[in-house]
Short mmCIF file of C-alpha atoms in Angstrom, two decimals:
data_model
loop_
_atom_site.label_atom_id
_atom_site.label_comp_id
_atom_site.label_asym_id
_atom_site.label_seq_id
_atom_site.Cartn_x
_atom_site.Cartn_y
_atom_site.Cartn_z
CA UNK A 1 12.10 43.24 18.98
CA UNK A 2 12.22 41.97 15.41
CA UNK A 3 13.53 45.28 14.03
CA UNK A 4 17.23 44.54 13.59
CA UNK A 5 20.00 47.01 14.31
CA UNK A 6 20.79 47.06 10.58
CA UNK A 7 17.19 47.85 9.68
CA UNK A 8 17.08 50.56 12.37
CA UNK A 9 20.15 52.20 10.84
CA UNK A 10 18.69 51.96 7.35
CA UNK A 11 15.38 53.50 8.44
CA UNK A 12 17.08 56.36 10.25
CA UNK A 13 19.38 57.05 7.30
CA UNK A 14 16.49 57.05 4.80
CA UNK A 15 14.19 59.19 6.94
CA UNK A 16 16.78 61.83 7.85
CA UNK A 17 17.22 62.46 4.13
CA UNK A 18 13.48 62.37 3.47
CA UNK A 19 12.71 64.93 6.18
CA UNK A 20 15.73 67.16 5.67
CA UNK A 21 17.25 66.40 9.09
CA UNK A 22 21.01 67.09 9.10
CA UNK A 23 21.78 64.49 11.76
CA UNK A 24 20.07 62.17 14.21
CA UNK A 25 20.80 59.50 16.80
CA UNK A 26 18.37 56.95 18.17
CA UNK A 27 18.51 54.40 20.98
CA UNK A 28 15.88 51.70 21.45
CA UNK A 29 15.44 49.44 24.46
CA UNK A 30 13.16 46.52 23.60
CA UNK A 31 13.15 42.80 24.19
CA UNK A 32 15.79 43.22 26.89
CA UNK A 33 18.44 44.67 24.59
CA UNK A 34 19.70 48.05 23.45
CA UNK A 35 19.95 48.95 19.78
CA UNK A 36 21.49 52.22 18.58
CA UNK A 37 21.80 53.97 15.25
CA UNK A 38 23.09 57.28 13.94
CA UNK A 39 22.79 59.12 10.64
CA UNK A 40 23.85 62.38 9.02
CA UNK A 41 26.22 65.01 10.35
CA UNK A 42 26.74 66.95 13.56
CA UNK A 43 27.23 70.18 11.61
CA UNK A 44 26.49 70.82 7.93
CA UNK A 45 29.60 73.00 7.69
CA UNK A 46 32.15 70.65 9.26
CA UNK A 47 30.32 67.50 8.06
CA UNK A 48 31.50 65.48 11.07
CA UNK A 49 29.36 62.30 11.09
CA UNK A 50 26.93 61.66 13.95
CA UNK A 51 27.73 58.57 16.00
CA UNK A 52 25.76 56.77 18.70
CA UNK A 53 27.85 58.60 21.31
CA UNK A 54 27.23 62.10 19.93
CA UNK A 55 25.67 64.48 22.43
CA UNK A 56 22.61 66.46 21.39
CA UNK A 57 20.70 69.08 23.34
CA UNK A 58 17.77 67.21 24.89
CA UNK A 59 15.74 70.34 25.61
CA UNK A 60 12.68 69.84 27.76
CA UNK A 61 13.31 66.14 28.31
CA UNK A 62 15.39 67.77 31.06
CA UNK A 63 12.12 68.50 32.86
CA UNK A 64 11.86 64.79 33.71
CA UNK A 65 15.24 65.02 35.46
CA UNK A 66 14.20 68.16 37.35
CA UNK A 67 10.91 66.54 38.38
CA UNK A 68 12.77 63.42 39.53
CA UNK A 69 15.10 65.58 41.65
CA UNK A 70 12.07 67.23 43.25
CA UNK A 71 10.51 63.85 44.03
CA UNK A 72 13.76 62.66 45.60
CA UNK A 73 13.66 65.68 47.90
CA UNK A 74 9.99 65.08 48.70
CA UNK A 75 10.98 61.53 49.73
CA UNK A 76 13.61 63.06 52.04
CA UNK A 77 11.16 65.55 53.55
CA UNK A 78 13.10 68.53 52.16
CA UNK A 79 10.38 69.62 49.73
CA UNK A 80 6.59 69.32 49.77
CA UNK A 81 4.47 69.16 46.63
CA UNK A 82 1.53 71.01 48.12
CA UNK A 83 3.04 73.73 50.27
CA UNK A 84 3.58 77.22 48.86
CA UNK A 85 6.76 77.88 46.92
CA UNK A 86 7.37 80.72 49.36
CA UNK A 87 7.99 78.18 52.13
CA UNK A 88 11.26 77.49 50.27
CA UNK A 89 11.80 80.79 48.41
CA UNK A 90 10.44 83.43 50.83
CA UNK A 91 10.82 86.33 48.40
CA UNK A 92 9.30 84.55 45.40
CA UNK A 93 7.23 86.99 43.36
CA UNK A 94 5.27 87.25 40.12
CA UNK A 95 2.98 90.05 38.99
CA UNK A 96 -0.07 88.50 40.66
CA UNK A 97 0.60 88.57 44.41
CA UNK A 98 -2.12 86.02 45.18
CA UNK A 99 -0.53 83.54 42.79
CA UNK A 100 2.93 84.22 44.24
CA UNK A 101 1.59 83.44 47.71
CA UNK A 102 -0.39 80.31 46.79
CA UNK A 103 1.47 78.56 43.96
CA UNK A 104 2.94 75.17 44.92
CA UNK A 105 5.59 72.83 43.57
CA UNK A 106 2.82 70.62 42.20
CA UNK A 107 1.49 73.55 40.13
CA UNK A 108 4.98 74.05 38.73
CA UNK A 109 5.57 70.41 37.84
CA UNK A 110 2.21 69.90 36.11
CA UNK A 111 2.16 73.25 34.28
CA UNK A 112 -0.99 74.59 35.96
CA UNK A 113 0.49 77.70 37.61
CA UNK A 114 -0.87 79.95 34.85
CA UNK A 115 2.39 81.94 34.93
CA UNK A 116 3.41 83.10 31.45
CA UNK A 117 6.22 80.62 31.28
CA UNK A 118 8.01 81.52 28.05
CA UNK A 119 10.23 84.00 29.84
CA UNK A 120 13.74 83.46 28.52
CA UNK A 121 15.62 86.44 29.92
CA UNK A 122 19.31 85.67 30.33
CA UNK A 123 20.41 85.96 33.96
CA UNK A 124 24.06 85.32 33.22
CA UNK A 125 26.38 82.33 33.55
CA UNK A 126 27.47 82.36 37.17
CA UNK A 127 26.50 79.78 39.76
CA UNK A 128 23.82 82.18 40.99
CA UNK A 129 22.17 82.46 37.56
CA UNK A 130 19.07 80.43 38.51
CA UNK A 131 18.59 82.50 41.66
CA UNK A 132 18.89 85.69 39.58
CA UNK A 133 16.43 84.38 36.99
CA UNK A 134 13.78 83.65 39.61
CA UNK A 135 14.07 87.22 40.88
CA UNK A 136 13.38 88.49 37.36
CA UNK A 137 9.92 86.86 37.42
CA UNK A 138 8.47 89.55 39.66
CA UNK A 139 6.74 91.32 36.74
CA UNK A 140 5.65 88.22 34.81
CA UNK A 141 1.88 88.10 34.37
CA UNK A 142 -0.69 85.31 34.37
CA UNK A 143 -2.04 83.67 31.22
CA UNK A 144 -4.84 82.03 33.20
CA UNK A 145 -5.85 81.74 36.87
CA UNK A 146 -3.86 79.44 39.14
CA UNK A 147 -4.80 75.78 38.63
CA UNK A 148 -7.37 76.43 35.90
CA UNK A 149 -5.80 74.45 33.06
CA UNK A 150 -2.63 72.99 31.59
CA UNK A 151 -0.43 75.53 29.81
CA UNK A 152 3.21 74.70 29.25
CA UNK A 153 5.39 76.76 31.60
CA UNK A 154 9.18 76.74 31.26
CA UNK A 155 9.60 79.33 34.01
CA UNK A 156 7.95 77.03 36.53
CA UNK A 157 10.70 74.46 36.12
CA UNK A 158 13.40 77.06 36.67
CA UNK A 159 11.64 77.97 39.92
CA UNK A 160 11.61 74.26 40.79
CA UNK A 161 15.34 74.20 40.01
CA UNK A 162 15.89 77.00 42.51
CA UNK A 163 13.90 75.06 45.11
CA UNK A 164 16.24 72.11 44.49
CA UNK A 165 19.25 74.35 45.05
CA UNK A 166 17.92 75.62 48.37
CA UNK A 167 16.91 72.14 49.53
CA UNK A 168 20.26 70.53 48.65
CA UNK A 169 22.69 73.40 49.20
CA UNK A 170 24.10 72.70 45.73
CA UNK A 171 23.66 74.26 42.31
CA UNK A 172 21.06 72.60 40.13
CA UNK A 173 23.86 71.45 37.81
CA UNK A 174 25.69 69.63 40.59
CA UNK A 175 22.49 68.19 42.02
CA UNK A 176 21.32 66.70 38.72
CA UNK A 177 24.73 65.23 37.94
CA UNK A 178 25.33 63.80 41.41
CA UNK A 179 21.79 62.63 42.19
CA UNK A 180 20.57 61.51 38.74
CA UNK A 181 23.28 61.22 36.07
CA UNK A 182 25.88 59.53 38.29
CA UNK A 183 23.64 56.78 39.72
CA UNK A 184 22.23 56.15 36.24
CA UNK A 185 25.77 55.55 34.98
CA UNK A 186 25.60 58.30 32.35
CA UNK A 187 28.79 60.36 32.83
CA UNK A 188 28.48 62.02 29.41
CA UNK A 189 25.24 63.76 30.46
CA UNK A 190 26.34 67.41 30.49
CA UNK A 191 24.75 70.58 31.82
CA UNK A 192 27.48 73.04 30.88
CA UNK A 193 29.45 73.67 27.66
CA UNK A 194 32.77 72.89 29.36
CA UNK A 195 31.47 69.41 30.19
CA UNK A 196 29.95 68.76 26.76
CA UNK A 197 33.15 69.77 24.94
CA UNK A 198 34.84 66.60 26.25
CA UNK A 199 32.59 64.72 23.83
CA UNK A 200 31.48 64.95 20.23
CA UNK A 201 28.50 67.30 20.09
CA UNK A 202 25.84 68.22 17.55
CA UNK A 203 25.04 71.81 16.65
CA UNK A 204 21.54 73.05 15.88
CA UNK A 205 20.35 74.15 12.44
CA UNK A 206 17.66 76.71 11.70
CA UNK A 207 15.55 77.42 8.64
CA UNK A 208 13.31 75.27 6.48
CA UNK A 209 14.37 71.78 5.36
CA UNK A 210 16.46 72.17 2.25
CA UNK A 211 17.62 75.65 3.26
CA UNK A 212 19.21 75.10 6.64
CA UNK A 213 22.00 77.05 8.31
CA UNK A 214 24.00 76.48 11.46
CA UNK A 215 22.30 78.35 14.28
CA UNK A 216 24.06 81.59 15.29
CA UNK A 217 23.08 80.87 18.90
CA UNK A 218 24.56 77.67 20.28
CA UNK A 219 22.56 77.54 23.51
CA UNK A 220 19.56 79.25 25.02
CA UNK A 221 20.07 81.11 28.30
CA UNK A 222 22.01 79.03 30.82
CA UNK A 223 19.77 80.35 33.59
CA UNK A 224 16.91 78.30 32.11
CA UNK A 225 18.81 75.01 32.44
CA UNK A 226 16.32 73.25 34.79
CA UNK A 227 13.68 73.71 32.08
CA UNK A 228 16.00 72.35 29.37
CA UNK A 229 18.06 75.16 27.84
CA UNK A 230 21.47 73.54 28.35
CA UNK A 231 21.69 69.77 29.00
CA UNK A 232 23.24 67.53 26.37
CA UNK A 233 23.19 63.76 26.29
CA UNK A 234 23.51 60.78 24.02
CA UNK A 235 20.40 58.83 23.06
CA UNK A 236 21.52 55.92 25.27
CA UNK A 237 21.91 58.31 28.23
CA UNK A 238 18.23 59.21 27.87
CA UNK A 239 17.29 55.53 27.58
CA UNK A 240 19.04 54.91 30.91
CA UNK A 241 16.63 57.37 32.53
CA UNK A 242 13.64 55.68 30.88
CA UNK A 243 14.79 52.22 32.00
CA UNK A 244 14.99 53.50 35.57
CA UNK A 245 11.44 54.82 35.31
CA UNK A 246 10.22 51.49 33.90
CA UNK A 247 11.94 49.65 36.77
CA UNK A 248 10.24 51.39 39.72
CA UNK A 249 13.04 53.89 40.15
CA UNK A 250 16.01 51.49 40.13
CA UNK A 251 18.76 52.07 37.55
CA UNK A 252 19.96 49.27 35.29
CA UNK A 253 23.12 49.01 37.40
CA UNK A 254 21.03 48.43 40.54
CA UNK A 255 21.40 51.94 41.97
CA UNK A 256 18.21 53.30 43.56
CA UNK A 257 17.23 56.67 42.09
CA UNK A 258 13.56 57.11 42.99
CA UNK A 259 11.09 55.31 45.23
CA UNK A 260 8.46 53.32 43.36
CA UNK A 261 5.77 55.68 44.67
CA UNK A 262 7.63 58.67 43.25
CA UNK A 263 7.68 57.02 39.83
CA UNK A 264 3.95 56.39 40.22
CA UNK A 265 3.40 60.06 41.06
CA UNK A 266 5.25 61.13 37.92
CA UNK A 267 3.08 58.76 35.86
CA UNK A 268 -0.22 59.65 37.55
CA UNK A 269 -2.53 62.04 35.72
CA UNK A 270 -2.86 65.38 37.45
CA UNK A 271 -4.47 67.36 34.63
CA UNK A 272 -5.86 66.46 31.21
CA UNK A 273 -4.96 68.31 28.03
CA UNK A 274 -7.49 69.68 25.53
CA UNK A 275 -9.08 66.71 23.73
CA UNK A 276 -7.17 65.25 20.76
CA UNK A 277 -4.09 67.32 21.45
CA UNK A 278 -0.75 65.59 20.80
CA UNK A 279 -0.40 65.04 24.55
CA UNK A 280 -3.24 63.40 26.47
CA UNK A 281 -2.45 64.31 30.07
CA UNK A 282 0.25 65.57 32.41
CA UNK A 283 1.72 63.88 35.48
CA UNK A 284 4.44 65.44 37.61
CA UNK A 285 6.83 66.52 34.88
CA UNK A 286 5.79 63.66 32.59
CA UNK A 287 3.67 63.64 29.47
CA UNK A 288 1.09 60.84 29.41
CA UNK A 289 -0.54 59.12 26.43
CA UNK A 290 -3.33 56.60 25.90
CA UNK A 291 -2.27 55.18 22.56
CA UNK A 292 -4.45 52.06 22.64
CA UNK A 293 -7.60 53.97 23.54
CA UNK A 294 -8.54 51.90 26.58
CA UNK A 295 -8.90 54.91 28.90
CA UNK A 296 -5.60 54.30 30.71
CA UNK A 297 -2.25 55.99 30.18
CA UNK A 298 0.36 53.47 29.15
CA UNK A 299 3.00 55.57 27.33
CA UNK A 300 5.12 58.18 29.09
CA UNK A 301 7.93 60.58 28.23
CA UNK A 302 8.59 64.10 27.03
CA UNK A 303 9.59 66.13 23.98
CA UNK A 304 12.46 68.59 23.86
CA UNK A 305 13.22 71.56 21.64
CA UNK A 306 16.00 74.13 21.75
CA UNK A 307 17.56 76.43 19.18
CA UNK A 308 17.75 74.19 16.08
CA UNK A 309 17.54 70.86 17.90
CA UNK A 310 14.64 68.59 18.89
CA UNK A 311 14.35 65.38 20.88
CA UNK A 312 11.74 62.76 21.79
CA UNK A 313 11.48 60.20 24.57
CA UNK A 314 8.70 57.62 24.75
CA UNK A 315 8.53 54.55 26.96
CA UNK A 316 5.91 51.84 27.45
CA UNK A 317 6.35 50.18 30.82
CA UNK A 318 4.18 47.13 30.14
CA UNK A 319 6.34 45.94 27.24
CA UNK A 320 9.53 47.54 28.60
CA UNK A 321 10.05 49.42 25.35
CA UNK A 322 11.72 52.83 25.22
CA UNK A 323 12.82 55.05 22.33
CA UNK A 324 15.02 58.16 22.50
CA UNK A 325 15.42 60.12 19.26
CA UNK A 326 17.69 63.18 19.02
CA UNK A 327 17.87 65.52 15.98
CA UNK A 328 19.62 68.75 15.02
CA UNK A 329 17.27 70.53 12.60
CA UNK A 330 14.91 70.04 9.69
CA UNK A 331 11.55 68.31 9.99
CA UNK A 332 12.41 66.24 13.02
CA UNK A 333 8.73 65.86 13.86
CA UNK A 334 8.08 64.03 10.61
CA UNK A 335 11.06 61.77 11.28
CA UNK A 336 9.86 61.13 14.84
CA UNK A 337 6.32 60.28 13.72
CA UNK A 338 7.53 57.53 11.39
CA UNK A 339 10.24 56.12 13.67
CA UNK A 340 8.05 56.00 16.78
CA UNK A 341 5.13 54.40 14.93
CA UNK A 342 7.33 51.72 13.35
CA UNK A 343 9.28 50.84 16.49
CA UNK A 344 6.40 50.71 18.94
CA UNK A 345 4.18 48.83 16.51
CA UNK A 346 6.91 46.23 16.11
CA UNK A 347 8.05 46.00 19.74
CA UNK A 348 4.91 46.74 21.75
CA UNK A 349 1.97 46.26 19.41
CA UNK A 350 0.85 49.87 19.83
CA UNK A 351 1.50 53.11 18.00
CA UNK A 352 0.56 56.78 18.25
CA UNK A 353 -2.89 57.67 16.91
CA UNK A 354 -3.24 59.73 13.76
CA UNK A 355 -3.74 63.49 14.20
CA UNK A 356 -7.35 64.68 14.11
CA UNK A 357 -8.71 64.83 10.56
CA UNK A 358 -10.53 67.88 9.18
CA UNK A 359 -14.30 67.53 9.02
CA UNK A 360 -16.22 67.54 5.75
CA UNK A 361 -18.73 70.14 6.95
CA UNK A 362 -18.64 73.90 6.65
CA UNK A 363 -17.03 76.61 8.76
CA UNK A 364 -18.42 77.29 12.25
CA UNK A 365 -19.30 80.80 13.36
CA UNK A 366 -15.98 82.59 13.02
CA UNK A 367 -16.74 85.86 14.77
CA UNK A 368 -16.22 84.22 18.15
CA UNK A 369 -12.83 82.83 17.02
CA UNK A 370 -11.15 85.67 15.15
CA UNK A 371 -8.94 88.09 17.03
CA UNK A 372 -5.48 88.33 18.56
CA UNK A 373 -4.28 85.97 21.27
CA UNK A 374 -1.00 86.59 23.10
CA UNK A 375 1.59 85.46 25.61
CA UNK A 376 5.18 86.50 26.33
CA UNK A 377 6.60 84.63 23.35
CA UNK A 378 4.39 86.40 20.81
CA UNK A 379 0.94 86.71 19.29
CA UNK A 380 -1.36 84.58 17.16
CA UNK A 381 -3.75 86.59 15.01
CA UNK A 382 -6.70 84.55 13.74
CA UNK A 383 -8.46 86.06 10.74
CA UNK A 384 -10.59 85.09 7.76
CA UNK A 385 -8.80 84.78 4.43
CA UNK A 386 -10.36 83.48 1.22
CA UNK A 387 -13.23 81.98 3.16
CA UNK A 388 -11.10 80.13 5.69
CA UNK A 389 -9.34 80.82 8.98
CA UNK A 390 -5.64 81.64 9.05
CA UNK A 391 -3.43 81.88 12.15
CA UNK A 392 -0.57 84.36 11.81
CA UNK A 393 2.14 83.65 14.38
CA UNK A 394 4.37 86.61 15.25
CA UNK A 395 7.26 86.12 17.68
CA UNK A 396 8.03 88.74 20.29
CA UNK A 397 11.46 90.41 19.78
CA UNK A 398 13.17 88.17 22.35
CA UNK A 399 11.90 85.07 20.56
CA UNK A 400 12.52 85.95 16.92
CA UNK A 401 15.51 83.60 16.68
CA UNK A 402 13.39 80.71 17.94
CA UNK A 403 10.21 81.16 15.96
CA UNK A 404 9.95 84.05 13.52
CA UNK A 405 6.72 84.92 11.70
CA UNK A 406 4.64 82.40 9.78
CA UNK A 407 1.02 81.78 8.75
CA UNK A 408 -0.93 78.55 9.14
CA UNK A 409 -4.17 77.71 7.33
CA UNK A 410 -6.64 76.28 9.83
CA UNK A 411 -8.96 73.42 8.93
CA UNK A 412 -12.10 72.66 10.92
CA UNK A 413 -12.30 69.50 13.02
CA UNK A 414 -15.07 70.64 15.40
CA UNK A 415 -16.54 74.02 16.32
CA UNK A 416 -13.70 74.58 18.79
CA UNK A 417 -10.86 72.45 17.36
CA UNK A 418 -8.87 73.18 14.22
CA UNK A 419 -5.67 71.77 12.75
CA UNK A 420 -2.95 73.48 10.76
CA UNK A 421 0.53 72.61 9.53
CA UNK A 422 3.52 74.91 9.99
CA UNK A 423 5.47 75.63 6.78
CA UNK A 424 8.16 73.02 6.16
CA UNK A 425 6.56 70.39 8.39
CA UNK A 426 4.22 67.47 7.87
CA UNK A 427 2.42 66.88 11.17
CA UNK A 428 -0.49 69.26 11.81
CA UNK A 429 -0.76 71.07 15.12
CA UNK A 430 -4.01 71.44 17.02
CA UNK A 431 -5.67 74.81 17.68
CA UNK A 432 -8.24 74.70 20.49
CA UNK A 433 -10.50 77.69 21.13
CA UNK A 434 -11.47 77.51 24.80
CA UNK A 435 -13.93 79.22 27.15
CA UNK A 436 -15.69 82.53 26.47
CA UNK A 437 -15.18 86.17 27.30
CA UNK A 438 -18.00 88.55 28.23
CA UNK A 439 -18.83 89.02 24.54
CA UNK A 440 -19.21 85.31 23.82
CA UNK A 441 -15.85 85.09 22.01
CA UNK A 442 -13.22 82.43 22.65
CA UNK A 443 -11.08 83.60 25.56
CA UNK A 444 -8.10 81.29 24.95
CA UNK A 445 -6.35 79.83 21.94
CA UNK A 446 -4.48 76.70 23.04
CA UNK A 447 -1.81 75.61 20.57
CA UNK A 448 1.76 74.37 20.81
CA UNK A 449 0.88 73.06 24.30
CA UNK A 450 0.37 76.66 25.44
CA UNK A 451 -2.65 78.81 26.21
CA UNK A 452 -2.71 82.23 24.56
CA UNK A 453 -5.16 84.73 26.04
CA UNK A 454 -7.32 86.97 23.87
CA UNK A 455 -6.11 90.58 23.81
CA UNK A 456 -8.24 91.85 20.91
#
């Protein structure tokens, strides 16, 4: 890797300021060596500087750890990817009884259960919190039929966490620390506040870049930990996980964590995403990308987002290059876009493709697109304004602190694909209008990695 540690620090320092990110830490494994850099502050009120050892909330990168735990237990014959969840959790229930009876661990790990997964009810802080959370799912409805498509489902990973607890006889917290963090040699990886407080930690910031405030909510519900609500880690901790995945399941210290076939299963496509989305396909827990356009998936990882913090992990096994970037507010996506492109271009000769560009042609027939699409986290109302389409995002009451209300102008890419940029950000998101209802209107709006079903 020709990008020096000094240049990495300079880039991170410049880009955190450019994108209004209070603080960030990055770790890069390339060319057989680790480089780390940190910039900004852990908290804009205390102004404590971020260091390479600062712990950030890694959000849904945690799903890779939960998936790895599941694969360990499949190796041991204690879990089965394709048997019903009820074989492990006999009283498992969601609103659709047929789904409750048929859904499998594989459906949970590749986000094809169709369960409305943004269900963030707090089930408390005791050691039985994950068990209690799973019981609360009994009234949660379907967004789409079982196995029909990919739609991001946090709740599914909490159910997988409960399956881990029953298969190991330990809480998910203890299982992930003992079976993943310890063999990786990452003792600072923390799943509870009382563990994280032994280290320097970053706090999240909410609001638009330039007008940020420390989040009034430090963590999301602890009962959602297997999906990513709680764990904190340093950037180098996350790189240790990536190095294990690039080394057929063996940690850098020689400790076996996963069988090579389990790594392969996590990297093997199980479902494709809507075309030209910011994720190409899903393995078991893993996001998959084909950056070089050769029809094969060569980049793996996951994104993570919690209240005021965001994280990215990407690794390219062929060149043994991995990047973990952790941020605590502002336009972290803009920062990530530039850092990932620069590092992977330099170290691996590849880089993420550009987002889809708006077409020069006119507007497609809008009557089949306009309407209200919904899921548990809120609604997206698509309407015509000044001759163009606008998506108005409204958060449900339980999600107001995470999202709020905002409007996005949609620009046409194809008849079914649009792009729009959230206020305060630079990277456009994709809006896919999928399938048809009995009136010939789009049945689903797929955006933010989630399907929203038409309700009006």
